[in-house]
Short mmCIF file of C-alpha atoms and ligand atoms in Angstrom, two decimals:
data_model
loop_
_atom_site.label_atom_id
_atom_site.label_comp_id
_atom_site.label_asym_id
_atom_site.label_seq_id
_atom_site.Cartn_x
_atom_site.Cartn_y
_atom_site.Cartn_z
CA UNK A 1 10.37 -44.81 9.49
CA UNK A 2 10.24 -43.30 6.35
CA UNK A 3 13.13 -42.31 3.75
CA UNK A 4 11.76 -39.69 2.11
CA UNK A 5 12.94 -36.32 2.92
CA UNK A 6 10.83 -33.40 3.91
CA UNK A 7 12.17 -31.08 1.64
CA UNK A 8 11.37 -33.61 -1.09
CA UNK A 9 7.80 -34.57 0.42
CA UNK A 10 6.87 -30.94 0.39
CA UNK A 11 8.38 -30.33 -3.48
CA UNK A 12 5.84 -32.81 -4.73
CA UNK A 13 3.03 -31.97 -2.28
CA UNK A 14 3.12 -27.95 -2.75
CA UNK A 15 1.07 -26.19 -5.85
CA UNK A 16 3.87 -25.43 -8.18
CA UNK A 17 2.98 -21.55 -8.25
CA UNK A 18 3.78 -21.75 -4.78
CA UNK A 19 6.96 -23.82 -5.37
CA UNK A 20 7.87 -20.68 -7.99
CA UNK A 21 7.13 -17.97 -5.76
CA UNK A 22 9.57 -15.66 -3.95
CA UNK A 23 9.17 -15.11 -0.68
CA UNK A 24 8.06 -10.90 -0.26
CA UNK A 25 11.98 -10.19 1.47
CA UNK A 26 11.92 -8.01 4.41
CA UNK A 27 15.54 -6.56 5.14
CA UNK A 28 16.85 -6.41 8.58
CA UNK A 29 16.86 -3.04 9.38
CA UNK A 30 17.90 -2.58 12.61
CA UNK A 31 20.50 0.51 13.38
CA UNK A 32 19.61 1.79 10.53
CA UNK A 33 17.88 5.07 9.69
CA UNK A 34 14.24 3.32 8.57
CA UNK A 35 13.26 4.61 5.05
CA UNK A 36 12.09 1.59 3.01
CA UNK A 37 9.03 0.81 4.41
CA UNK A 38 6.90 3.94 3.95
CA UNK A 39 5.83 3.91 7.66
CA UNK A 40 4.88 7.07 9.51
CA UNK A 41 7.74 7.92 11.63
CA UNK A 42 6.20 9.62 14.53
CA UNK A 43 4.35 8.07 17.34
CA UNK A 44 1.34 9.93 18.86
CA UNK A 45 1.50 12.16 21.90
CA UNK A 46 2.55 10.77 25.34
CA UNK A 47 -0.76 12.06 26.63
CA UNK A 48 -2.64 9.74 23.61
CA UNK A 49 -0.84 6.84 24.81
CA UNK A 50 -1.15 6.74 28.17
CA UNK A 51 -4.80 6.97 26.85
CA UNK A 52 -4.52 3.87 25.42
CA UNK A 53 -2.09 2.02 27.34
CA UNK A 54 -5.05 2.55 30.19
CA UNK A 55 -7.57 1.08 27.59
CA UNK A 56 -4.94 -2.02 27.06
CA UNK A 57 -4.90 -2.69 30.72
CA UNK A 58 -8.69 -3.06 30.96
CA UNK A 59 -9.34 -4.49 27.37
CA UNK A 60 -11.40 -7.97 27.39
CA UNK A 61 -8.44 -10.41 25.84
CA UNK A 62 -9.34 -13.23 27.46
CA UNK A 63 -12.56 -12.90 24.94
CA UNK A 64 -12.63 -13.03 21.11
CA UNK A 65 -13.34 -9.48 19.61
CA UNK A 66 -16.66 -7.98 18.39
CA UNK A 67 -16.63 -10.01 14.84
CA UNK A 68 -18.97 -6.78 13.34
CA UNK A 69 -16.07 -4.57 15.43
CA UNK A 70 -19.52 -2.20 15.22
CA UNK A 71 -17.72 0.94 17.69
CA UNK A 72 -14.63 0.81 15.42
CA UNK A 73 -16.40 1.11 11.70
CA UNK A 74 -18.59 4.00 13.20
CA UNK A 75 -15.44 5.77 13.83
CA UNK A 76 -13.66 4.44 10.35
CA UNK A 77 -17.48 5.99 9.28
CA UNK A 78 -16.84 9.55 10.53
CA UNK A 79 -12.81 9.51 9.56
CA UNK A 80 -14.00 8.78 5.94
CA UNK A 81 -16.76 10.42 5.73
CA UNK A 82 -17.98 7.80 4.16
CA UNK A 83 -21.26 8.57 1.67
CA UNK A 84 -24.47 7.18 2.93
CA UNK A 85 -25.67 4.01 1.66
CA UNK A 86 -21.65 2.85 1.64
CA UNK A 87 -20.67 0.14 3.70
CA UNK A 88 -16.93 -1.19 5.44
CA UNK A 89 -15.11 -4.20 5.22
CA UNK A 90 -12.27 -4.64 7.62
CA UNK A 91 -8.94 -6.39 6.91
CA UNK A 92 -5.84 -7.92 8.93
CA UNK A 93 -4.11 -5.03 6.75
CA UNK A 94 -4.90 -4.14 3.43
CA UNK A 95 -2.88 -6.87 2.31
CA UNK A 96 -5.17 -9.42 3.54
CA UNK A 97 -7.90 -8.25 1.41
CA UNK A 98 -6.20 -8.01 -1.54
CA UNK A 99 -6.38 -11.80 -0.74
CA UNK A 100 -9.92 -12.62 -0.05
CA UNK A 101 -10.88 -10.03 -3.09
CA UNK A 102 -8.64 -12.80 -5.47
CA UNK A 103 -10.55 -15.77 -3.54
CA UNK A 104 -13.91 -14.49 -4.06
CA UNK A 105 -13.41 -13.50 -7.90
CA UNK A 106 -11.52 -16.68 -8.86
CA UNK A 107 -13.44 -18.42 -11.23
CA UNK A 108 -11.68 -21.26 -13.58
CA UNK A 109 -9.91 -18.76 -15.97
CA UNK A 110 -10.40 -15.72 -14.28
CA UNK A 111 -7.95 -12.47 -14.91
CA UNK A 112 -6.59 -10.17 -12.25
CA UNK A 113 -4.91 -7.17 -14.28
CA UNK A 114 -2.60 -3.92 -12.70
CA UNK A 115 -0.62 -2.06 -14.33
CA UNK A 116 3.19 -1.97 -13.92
CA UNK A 117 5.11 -0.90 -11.97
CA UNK A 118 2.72 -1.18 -9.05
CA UNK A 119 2.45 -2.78 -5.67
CA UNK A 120 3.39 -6.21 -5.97
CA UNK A 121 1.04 -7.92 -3.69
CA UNK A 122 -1.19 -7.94 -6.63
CA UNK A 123 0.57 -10.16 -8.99
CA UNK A 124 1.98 -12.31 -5.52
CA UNK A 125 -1.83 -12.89 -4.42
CA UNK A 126 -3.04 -13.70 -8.06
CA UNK A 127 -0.54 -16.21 -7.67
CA UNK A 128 -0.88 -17.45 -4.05
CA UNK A 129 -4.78 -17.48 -5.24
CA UNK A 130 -3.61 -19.11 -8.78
CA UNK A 131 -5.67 -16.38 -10.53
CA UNK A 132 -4.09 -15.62 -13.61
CA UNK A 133 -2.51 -12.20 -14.22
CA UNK A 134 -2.13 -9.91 -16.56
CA UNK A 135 0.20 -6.77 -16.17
CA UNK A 136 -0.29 -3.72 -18.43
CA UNK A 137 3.33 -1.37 -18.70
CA UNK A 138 2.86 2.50 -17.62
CA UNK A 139 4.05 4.86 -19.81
CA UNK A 140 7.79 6.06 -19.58
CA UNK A 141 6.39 8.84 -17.08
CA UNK A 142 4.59 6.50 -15.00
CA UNK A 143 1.20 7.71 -15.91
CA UNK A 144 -1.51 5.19 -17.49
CA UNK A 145 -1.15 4.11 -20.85
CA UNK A 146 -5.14 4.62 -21.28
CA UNK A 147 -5.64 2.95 -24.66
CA UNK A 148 -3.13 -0.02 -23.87
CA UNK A 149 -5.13 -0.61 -20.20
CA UNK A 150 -8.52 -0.43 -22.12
CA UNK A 151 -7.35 -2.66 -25.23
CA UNK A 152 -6.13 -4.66 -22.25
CA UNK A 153 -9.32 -4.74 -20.51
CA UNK A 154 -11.39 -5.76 -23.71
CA UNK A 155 -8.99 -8.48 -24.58
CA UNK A 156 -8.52 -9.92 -21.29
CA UNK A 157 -12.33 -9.03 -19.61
CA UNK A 158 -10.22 -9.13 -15.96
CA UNK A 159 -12.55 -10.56 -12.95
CA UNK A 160 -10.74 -7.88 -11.08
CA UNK A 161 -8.60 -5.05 -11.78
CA UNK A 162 -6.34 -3.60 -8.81
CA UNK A 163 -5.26 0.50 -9.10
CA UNK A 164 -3.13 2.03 -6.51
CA UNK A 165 -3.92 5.78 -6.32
CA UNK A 166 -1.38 7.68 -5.47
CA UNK A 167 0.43 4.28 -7.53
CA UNK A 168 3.18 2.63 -4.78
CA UNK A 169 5.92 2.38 -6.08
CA UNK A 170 5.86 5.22 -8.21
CA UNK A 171 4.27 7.41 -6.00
CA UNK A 172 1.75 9.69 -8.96
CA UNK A 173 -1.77 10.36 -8.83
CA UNK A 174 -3.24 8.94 -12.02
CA UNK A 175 -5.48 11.15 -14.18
CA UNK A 176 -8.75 10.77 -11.97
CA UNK A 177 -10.82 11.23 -15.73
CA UNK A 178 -8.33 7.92 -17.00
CA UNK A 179 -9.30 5.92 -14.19
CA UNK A 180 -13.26 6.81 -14.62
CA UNK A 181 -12.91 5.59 -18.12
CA UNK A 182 -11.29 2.46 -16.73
CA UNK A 183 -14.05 1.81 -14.53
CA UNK A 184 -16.51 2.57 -16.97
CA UNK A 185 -14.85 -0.14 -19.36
CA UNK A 186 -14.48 -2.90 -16.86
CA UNK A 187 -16.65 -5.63 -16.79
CA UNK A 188 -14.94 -6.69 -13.74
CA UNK A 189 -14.70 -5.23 -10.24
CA UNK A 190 -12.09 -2.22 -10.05
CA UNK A 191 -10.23 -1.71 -6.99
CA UNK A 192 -8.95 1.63 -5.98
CA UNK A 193 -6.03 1.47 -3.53
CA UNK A 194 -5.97 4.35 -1.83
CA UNK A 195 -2.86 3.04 0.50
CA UNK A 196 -1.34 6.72 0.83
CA UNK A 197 -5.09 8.89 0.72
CA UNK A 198 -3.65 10.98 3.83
CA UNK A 199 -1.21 12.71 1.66
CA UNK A 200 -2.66 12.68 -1.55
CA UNK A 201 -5.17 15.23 -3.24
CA UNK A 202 -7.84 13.47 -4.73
CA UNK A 203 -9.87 10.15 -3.39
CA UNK A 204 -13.00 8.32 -5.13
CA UNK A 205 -14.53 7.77 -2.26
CA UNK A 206 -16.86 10.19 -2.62
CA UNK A 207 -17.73 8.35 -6.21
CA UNK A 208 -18.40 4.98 -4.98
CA UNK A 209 -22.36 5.37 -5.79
CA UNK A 210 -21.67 6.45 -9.09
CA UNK A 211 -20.26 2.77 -9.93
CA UNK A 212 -21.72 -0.52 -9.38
CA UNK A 213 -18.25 -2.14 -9.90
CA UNK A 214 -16.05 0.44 -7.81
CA UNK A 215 -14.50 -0.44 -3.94
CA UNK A 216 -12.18 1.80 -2.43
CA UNK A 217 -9.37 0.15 -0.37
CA UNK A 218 -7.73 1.89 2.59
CA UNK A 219 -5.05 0.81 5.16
CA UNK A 220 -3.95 2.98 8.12
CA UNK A 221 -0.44 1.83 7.85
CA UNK A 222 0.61 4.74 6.15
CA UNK A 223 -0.69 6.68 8.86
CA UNK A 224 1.03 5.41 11.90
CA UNK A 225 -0.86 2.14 12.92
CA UNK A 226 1.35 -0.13 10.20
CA UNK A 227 1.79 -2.48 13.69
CA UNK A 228 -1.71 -2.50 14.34
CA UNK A 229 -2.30 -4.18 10.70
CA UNK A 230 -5.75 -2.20 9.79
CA UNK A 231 -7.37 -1.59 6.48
CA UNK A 232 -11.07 -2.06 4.74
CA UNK A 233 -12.86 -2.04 1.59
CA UNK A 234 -15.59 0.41 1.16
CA UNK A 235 -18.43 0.07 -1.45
CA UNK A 236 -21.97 -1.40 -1.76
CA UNK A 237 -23.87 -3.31 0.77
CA UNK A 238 -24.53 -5.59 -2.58
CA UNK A 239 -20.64 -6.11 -2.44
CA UNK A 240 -19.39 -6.54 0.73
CA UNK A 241 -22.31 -8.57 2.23
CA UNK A 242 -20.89 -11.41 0.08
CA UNK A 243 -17.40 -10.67 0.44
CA UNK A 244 -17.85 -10.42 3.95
CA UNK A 245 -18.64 -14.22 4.06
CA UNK A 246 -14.99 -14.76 3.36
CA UNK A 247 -13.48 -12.73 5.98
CA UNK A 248 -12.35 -15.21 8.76
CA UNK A 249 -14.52 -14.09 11.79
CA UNK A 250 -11.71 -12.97 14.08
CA UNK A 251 -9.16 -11.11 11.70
CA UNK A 252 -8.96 -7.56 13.72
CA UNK A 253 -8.16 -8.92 16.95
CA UNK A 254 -9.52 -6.98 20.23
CA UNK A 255 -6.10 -4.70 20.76
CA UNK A 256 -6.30 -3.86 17.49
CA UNK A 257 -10.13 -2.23 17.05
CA UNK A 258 -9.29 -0.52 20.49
CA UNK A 259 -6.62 1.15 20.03
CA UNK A 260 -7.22 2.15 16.36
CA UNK A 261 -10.70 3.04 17.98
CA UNK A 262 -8.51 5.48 20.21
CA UNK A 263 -6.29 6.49 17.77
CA UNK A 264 -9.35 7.65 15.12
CA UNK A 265 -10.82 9.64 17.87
CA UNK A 266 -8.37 11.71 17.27
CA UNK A 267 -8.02 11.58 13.76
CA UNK A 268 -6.48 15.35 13.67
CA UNK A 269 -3.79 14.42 15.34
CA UNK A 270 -2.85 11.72 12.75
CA UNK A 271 -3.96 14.34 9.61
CA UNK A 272 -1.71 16.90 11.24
CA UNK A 273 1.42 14.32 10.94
CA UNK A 274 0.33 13.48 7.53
CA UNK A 275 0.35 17.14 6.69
CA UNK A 276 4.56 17.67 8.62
CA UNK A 277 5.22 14.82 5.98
CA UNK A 278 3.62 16.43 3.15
CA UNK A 279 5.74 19.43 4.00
CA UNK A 280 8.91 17.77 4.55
CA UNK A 281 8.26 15.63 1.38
CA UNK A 282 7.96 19.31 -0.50
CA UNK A 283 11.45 20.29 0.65
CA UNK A 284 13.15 16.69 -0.11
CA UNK A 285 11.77 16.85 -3.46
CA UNK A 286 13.02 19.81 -3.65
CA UNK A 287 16.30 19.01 -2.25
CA UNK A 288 16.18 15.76 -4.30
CA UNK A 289 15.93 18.38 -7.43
CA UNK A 290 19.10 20.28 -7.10
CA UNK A 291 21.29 17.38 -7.04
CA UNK A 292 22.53 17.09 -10.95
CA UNK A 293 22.50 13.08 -10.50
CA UNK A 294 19.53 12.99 -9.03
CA UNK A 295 16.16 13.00 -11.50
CA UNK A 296 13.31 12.71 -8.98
CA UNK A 297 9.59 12.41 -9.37
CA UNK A 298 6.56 14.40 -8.34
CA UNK A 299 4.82 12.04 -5.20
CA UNK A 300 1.16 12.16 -3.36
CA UNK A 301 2.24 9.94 -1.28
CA UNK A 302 4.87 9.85 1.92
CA UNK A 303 7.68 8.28 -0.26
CA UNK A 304 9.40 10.14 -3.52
CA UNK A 305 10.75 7.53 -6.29
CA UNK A 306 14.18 9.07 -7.58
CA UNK A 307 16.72 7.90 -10.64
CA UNK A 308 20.60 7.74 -10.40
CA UNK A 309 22.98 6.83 -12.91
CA UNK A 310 23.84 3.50 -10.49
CA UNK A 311 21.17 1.96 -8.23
CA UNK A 312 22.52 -0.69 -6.59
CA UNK A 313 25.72 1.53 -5.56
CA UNK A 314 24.02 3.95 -4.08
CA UNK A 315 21.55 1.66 -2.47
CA UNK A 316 24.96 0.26 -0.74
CA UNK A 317 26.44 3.62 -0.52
CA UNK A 318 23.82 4.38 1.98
CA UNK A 319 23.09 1.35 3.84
CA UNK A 320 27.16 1.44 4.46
CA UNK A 321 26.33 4.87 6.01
CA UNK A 322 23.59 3.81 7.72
CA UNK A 323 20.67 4.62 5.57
CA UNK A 324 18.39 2.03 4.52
CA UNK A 325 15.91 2.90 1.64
CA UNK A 326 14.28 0.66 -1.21
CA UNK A 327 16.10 -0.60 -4.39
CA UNK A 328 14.06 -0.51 -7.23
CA UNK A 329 16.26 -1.64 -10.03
CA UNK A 330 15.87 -4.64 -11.67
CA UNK A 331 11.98 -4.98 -10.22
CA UNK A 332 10.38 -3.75 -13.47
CA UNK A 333 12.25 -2.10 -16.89
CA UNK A 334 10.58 1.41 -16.41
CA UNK A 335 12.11 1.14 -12.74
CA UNK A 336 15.81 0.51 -14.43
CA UNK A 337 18.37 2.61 -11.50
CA UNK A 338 15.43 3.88 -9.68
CA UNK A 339 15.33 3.94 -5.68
CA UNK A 340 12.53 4.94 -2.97
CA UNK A 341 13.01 7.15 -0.07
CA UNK A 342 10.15 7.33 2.33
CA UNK A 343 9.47 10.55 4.08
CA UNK A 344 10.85 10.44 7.54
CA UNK A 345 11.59 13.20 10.41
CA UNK A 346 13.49 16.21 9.36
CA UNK A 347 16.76 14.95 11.31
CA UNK A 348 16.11 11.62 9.56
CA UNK A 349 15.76 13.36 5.89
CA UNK A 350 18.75 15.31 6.50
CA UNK A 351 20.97 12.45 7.02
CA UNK A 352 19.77 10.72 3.81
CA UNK A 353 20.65 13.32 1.67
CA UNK A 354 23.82 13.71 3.29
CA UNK A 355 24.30 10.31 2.90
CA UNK A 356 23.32 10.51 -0.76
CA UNK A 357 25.53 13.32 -1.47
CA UNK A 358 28.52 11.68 -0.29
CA UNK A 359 27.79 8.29 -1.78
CA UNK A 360 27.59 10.31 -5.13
CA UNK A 361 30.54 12.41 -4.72
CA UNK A 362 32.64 9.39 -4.00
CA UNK A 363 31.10 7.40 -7.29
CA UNK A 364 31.46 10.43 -9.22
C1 PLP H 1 1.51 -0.51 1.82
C2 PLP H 1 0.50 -0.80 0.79
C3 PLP H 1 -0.55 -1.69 1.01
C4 PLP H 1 -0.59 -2.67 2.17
O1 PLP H 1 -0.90 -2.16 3.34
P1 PLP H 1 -1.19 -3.05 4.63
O2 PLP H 1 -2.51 -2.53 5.07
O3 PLP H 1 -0.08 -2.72 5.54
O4 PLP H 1 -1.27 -4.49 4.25
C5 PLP H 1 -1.52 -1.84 0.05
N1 PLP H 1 -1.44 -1.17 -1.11
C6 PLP H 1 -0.45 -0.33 -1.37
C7 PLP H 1 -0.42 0.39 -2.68
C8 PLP H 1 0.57 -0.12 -0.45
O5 PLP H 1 1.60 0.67 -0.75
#
């Protein structure tokens, strides 16, 4: 029998960046109106998922999935319209290749750099991966601080830079002629995240042959399938051949390609909720705008990133009535009293501002 404890076993056993780490906190959210998580809040059409409740029924689990998943990528293919020559890489999420980017690029010494605030699975996977990071501040308006990132770049000569465009949590579209100049200047591979692409404007996807050190990352949790846990990487054949040998063979499982096979078959359908969220976002920015303690933020994306004179009370002002949305403050010094509201159903929008107008009435 042994003495020693396992909390004390595992305290010496464990890397100490993993001993440091927090774990990424996931609020219970249920009863509450769902705003934090910057999910899609519609399903598809009853008609669409019988569709694929039919498919379910008949799908081969008992097998392991196609490892290539060849009949989902040509339909990822067509949704992108992806240039020729460009090739996929598909994820357990987008998350998860954040992760085996960091694994593959690790050399002794190597430097991930983002800039901050961003999405914070970048500096969290630099340190699962124990790749060191280096963080380079925004300016006060949340654009890029272009001659800070590239003095950054030269002194630092990252492995691997992550950019989220539109940025998460900031929700901006970065100059599109500051990032070329970043990936001009890298010597590393440059990441675009293009989490939110549905609602934004602009995409390099169409400018992945004009870099030999550009991927474009995409998930399709922003557009409805956040369950399904989809994303890829999309670049060079000279790329992802290699990365590829790091993928572990089975990540998309079979219900997953199927049904996201289903689901981008009728891409439109998806692109036409994207574009009822673009237009609600519109009038909750707007809304947002004409409250005198509100300053909010232009977004791409299916979130808008606001700033009140107290954070954390109206973060509990609305959770008490019901509303749960994301508190920002304290996460990063440019992010000092900000919140983020993701887009949700008209009925669902309405309620948060009237839940934010009487939380700030009775703080007033
Ligand atoms: C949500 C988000 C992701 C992660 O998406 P998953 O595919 O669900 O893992 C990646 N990057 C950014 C910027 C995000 O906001």
């Amino acid at each position: 029998m042994s003495l020693i404890s396992a909390s004390s076993l595992a305290g010496s056993l464990l890397r100490q960046e993993v001993l440091d780490l927090h774990a990424y906190h996931v609020p219970d959210s249920s009863g509450y109106v769902k705003l934090d998580a910057m999910e899609n809040p519609y399903l598809v059409p009853p008609a669409l998922r019988g569709e694929i409740a039919e498919a379910v029924a008949a799908a081969a689990i008992n097998r392991y999935p196609d490892p290539g998943a060849a009949s989902l990528k040509e339909k990822i293919r067509a949704a992108t319209g992806l240039p020729q020559g460009m090739e996929l890489l598909l994820g357990n999420g987008s998350d998860e290749l954040i992760q085996l980017l960091a694994m593959a690029l690790n050399k002794p010494g190597a430097v991930l750099l983002g800039v901050e605030p961003s999405f914070v699975m970048y500096r969290m996977i630099a340190a699962f991966t124990g790749m060191r990071y280096a963080g380079v501040p925004l300016a006060e308006d949340f654009s890029l601080d272009l001659a800070a990132t590239l003095a950054a770049i030269r002194r630092e000569q990252p492995a691997l830079v992550f950019l989220a465009y539109p940025n998460n949590p900031t929700g901006n579209l970065f100059s599109a002629d500051a990032v070329a100049q970043i990936i001009q200047s890298s010597p590393g591979l440059v990441v675009l995240d293009e989490a939110y692409y549905a609602f934004a404007s602009d995409s390099f996807i169409p400018h992945l042959a004009r870099y030999p050190n550009l991927l474009v990352m995409r998930t399709y949790s922003k557009l409805g399938m956040a369950g399904l846990r989809l994303g890829f990487l999309a670049g060079s054949a000279a790329w992802l051949e290699q990365l590829e040998k790091l993928r572990l063979p089975y990540n998309v499982g079979v219900l997953p390609q199927l049904v996201a096979e289903k689901l981008l078959q009728h891409h439109d359908v998806l692109l036409q909720q994207a574009e009822q969220i673009k237009r609600d976002r519109s009038k909750l920015y707007q809304q947002l705008g004409e409250m005198a303690a509100v300053k909010v933020y232009a977004s791409e994306a299916n979130f808008l990133l606001f700033r009140v004179a107290n954070a954390n009370e109206v973060f509990n002002g609305l959770k008490q009535r019901g509303v749960l949305i994301r508190n920002l403050n304290g996460g990063h010094p440019l992010l000092k009293d900000c919140l983020r509201v993701t887009v949700g159903t008209p009925d669902e929008n309405a309620r948060f501002i009237a839940a934010l107008q009487e939380t700030i009435i009775q703080s007033a």
